[in-house]
Coordinates of C-alpha atoms in Angstrom, one line a residue:
X112 CA -21.4 1.6 46.3
X113 CA -23.6 2.2 49.1
X114 CA -22.7 3.4 52.4
X115 CA -23.1 0.5 53.9
X116 CA -20.8 -1.7 51.5
X117 CA -18.5 1.1 52.7
X118 CA -18.8 0.9 56.0
X119 CA -18.0 -3.1 55.8
X120 CA -15.3 -2.7 53.9
X121 CA -12.3 -1.1 56.3
X122 CA -10.1 -0.7 53.3
X123 CA -12.7 1.2 51.0
X124 CA -13.3 3.5 53.9
X125 CA -10.0 4.4 54.5
X126 CA -9.3 5.4 50.9
X127 CA -12.4 6.9 50.8
X128 CA -11.8 9.2 54.1
X129 CA -8.8 10.3 52.8
X130 CA -10.2 10.9 49.3
X131 CA -13.1 13.3 50.9
X132 CA -10.4 14.2 53.7
X133 CA -11.3 18.1 52.2
X134 CA -15.3 17.4 52.5
X135 CA -15.5 15.8 55.5
X136 CA -13.3 18.5 57.2
X137 CA -15.6 20.8 56.1
X138 CA -16.6 23.6 59.1
X139 CA -20.1 23.6 57.3
X140 CA -20.2 20.0 56.4
X141 CA -20.0 19.3 60.0
X142 CA -21.7 21.8 61.7
X143 CA -24.6 20.8 59.6
X144 CA -24.3 17.2 60.3
X145 CA -23.4 17.8 64.0
X146 CA -25.9 15.6 65.6
X147 CA -25.9 12.8 62.9
X148 CA -21.9 12.8 63.9
X149 CA -22.0 12.7 67.2
X150 CA -24.5 9.7 66.9
X151 CA -22.5 7.4 64.3
X152 CA -20.0 9.6 62.9
X153 CA -19.0 6.6 60.7
X154 CA -22.2 6.3 59.1
X155 CA -22.8 9.5 58.2
X156 CA -19.5 9.9 56.6
X157 CA -20.3 6.4 54.7
X158 CA -23.8 8.2 53.6
X159 CA -21.7 11.3 52.2
X160 CA -19.0 9.5 50.4
X161 CA -21.6 7.3 48.9
X162 CA -24.3 10.1 47.7
X163 CA -21.0 12.3 46.3
X164 CA -18.8 9.7 44.7
X165 CA -20.9 9.1 41.4
X166 CA -20.4 12.9 40.6
X167 CA -16.5 12.4 40.7
X168 CA -14.8 13.4 37.5
X169 CA -12.7 10.4 38.1
X170 CA -15.7 8.1 39.5
X171 CA -14.4 4.9 38.2
X172 CA -10.5 5.0 39.0
X173 CA -11.8 5.7 42.5
X174 CA -13.8 2.9 42.8
X175 CA -11.3 0.9 40.9
X176 CA -8.4 1.8 43.0
X177 CA -10.6 1.5 46.6
X178 CA -11.4 -2.4 46.2
X179 CA -7.8 -3.5 45.1

């Protein structure tokens, strides 16, 4: 799943933001990405989620759930 796909698909984006909320809210992530977040918060979230999604143990279930 690409960042562009996540960004353009509102239901997928909302589902993944909810799933990754602890990571997206992490102060270390927010501090390290502060400049990018200030420029385009949604796309930095999409890139982060797309990068980590394949490493999730429940990857196929997450993808299936988010696209239905």
